[in-house]
Amino acid sequence: MVPTSQSLSWDERLDNLLKWLKESEGFAVNENVHLQDTKRSGRGLYLKSGQLKKRDCIVSIPGDKQLNFYTVIYHISRFNRKLFIDGASCPSSKLASNENSQLDDPRTEAYRYLTNTAVLGLSSFQLLSLFILFEWKILPQEPNFTSFWKPFFDVLPFAEELRSIPATWICDPTSENRELIELLPAASRRHADRMVSQIENDWQTVSPFLQEWLKTRKSSSQINMQDLFSEFVHVYLVINSRCLYIEIPLKTDVADNLTMVPFVDFLNHNSNVDAYCKPRIESLRKSACGLGSFSIIVGDHEYINPGEEILLNYGAHSNDFLLNEYGFVLGENMWNYIDVSLEAMELISQEPVKKFLMENNYWGDYTISHSEVSFRLLVAFAAVVCPDLKKVEKFMLGYITESSFGSALSSTLNEFMASLEKSVKAKIESLEIITKSDPLCSQNVLTVYEGYFQILRNHLGNGV
Ligand SMILES: C[S@@+](CC[C@H](N)C(=O)[O-])C[C@H]1O[C@@H](n2cnc3c(N)ncnc32)[C@H](O)[C@@H]1O
């Protein structure tokens, strides 16, 4: 829709970002760090020279250069005085004195309906996606408009770079990756469907504001709601794959606790939860608007080798989760597990067993990880192999162990895993012969199944 950054080289965009960040007091980036782009994980931060010791600060971004519920309110309130939220809105003393210039600004029309009630009724995701859609995609088409956030938008990923997120295959009926939807593991498929309904729900909430704005455009306007939806999906996934945790005092739902932090969002993920860098929020170091400064501090893993990548842990996430939320997977991931609920529930055909498991809240949510078969699955299969449900109850309560069920339990589990292994192999074979999809996307799905295969091999190889 908007040519935004394509006309500038990456180096120019990065220079502009740094210049813009330097305008704020409190911005700092460690001189031993630099940005590099690799085919495997895109842009990332690397050690350029010297060393980084525990507790060294890698980067610090002041509150006024983060995009979150507070800074968005501040920037909207500059053009809509009906948005007055104490501690978040722009104080009158800082508003432009020339009323006419405000009226001519396209933001005055765009943000007209974003009053206190409207804004406070939106989630962080909804407000951010609406604001970014206006400032990044829509308003730059108006004459003489440049967003304050342009240097940040110019370094955000293009839609193409987010193409391996399964939700994009579902949202876009023309996606070349649609054949992969049916080949996704059940857990990934459910995750993707959940994300798509969240996106659609948020679109339902924010699109009326866009429709009001569209009414004010000339009939010759090129913009239509279908195009805007595609741009909305892009914006939504940019926020989702780059936001970081921060408390938003105006909101009570933890899902609203997010902020977008330029430069910090160049850090790639490592599955090790404790070793790598840690975020630090200094709520007392406040800028004219926004929340506290957001810093990244070196953890236990110190950096001494130039060229080494500086990493962050996004959370203890399996490949199914990483694929859906971020569009990548790890070859080795200690947090992988297989959700075997559907397969196990299909196998439990005896009604009394089903009833027993339901009554005891043990029906479904069965998983197998590299190191263990979940206790819930052991209980379910113990109930399948043992007619004495009182004995299974004792197992549930921890009075006896799984060995009390002898070889009947272990051979049922073995057969179950062998059959899972067969279906994983079949999926891998199907993925190896598909031709239409983007190779990166099919390779990612293949890696998820390979992770499953390793888990099953580990159990079957060692016996259960
Ligand atoms: C917060 S951004 C990190 C910066 C990003 N690499 C870029 O080029 O802008 C998160 C995205 O980086 C990529 N990423 C992060 N960690 C990765 C990893 N370990 N392997 C591959 N890609 C990774 C994924 O595309 C993810 O959606």
XYZ file of C-alpha atoms in Angstrom, residues 48 56 71 87 89 101 104 120 135 139 148 154 169 202 209 286 307 354 359 386 416 432 460:
23
model
C 31.730 -6.476 17.489
C 26.691 -4.728 31.384
C 2.693 6.527 24.121
C -0.648 10.638 33.229
C -2.263 12.271 27.420
C -2.247 23.601 11.665
C -5.183 20.617 8.567
C -10.057 2.725 27.265
C 0.627 6.027 11.030
C -1.736 8.460 6.621
C 6.986 10.643 14.397
C 11.184 1.682 8.440
C -1.618 -18.988 5.277
C -9.604 -7.490 16.891
C -12.803 3.427 13.244
C 10.530 8.553 32.887
C 31.047 -12.376 16.106
C -13.975 -42.222 29.808
C -15.176 -37.219 36.651
C -6.676 -51.967 34.686
C 0.656 -46.024 21.213
C 9.022 -34.089 1.406
C 10.851 -46.208 22.141
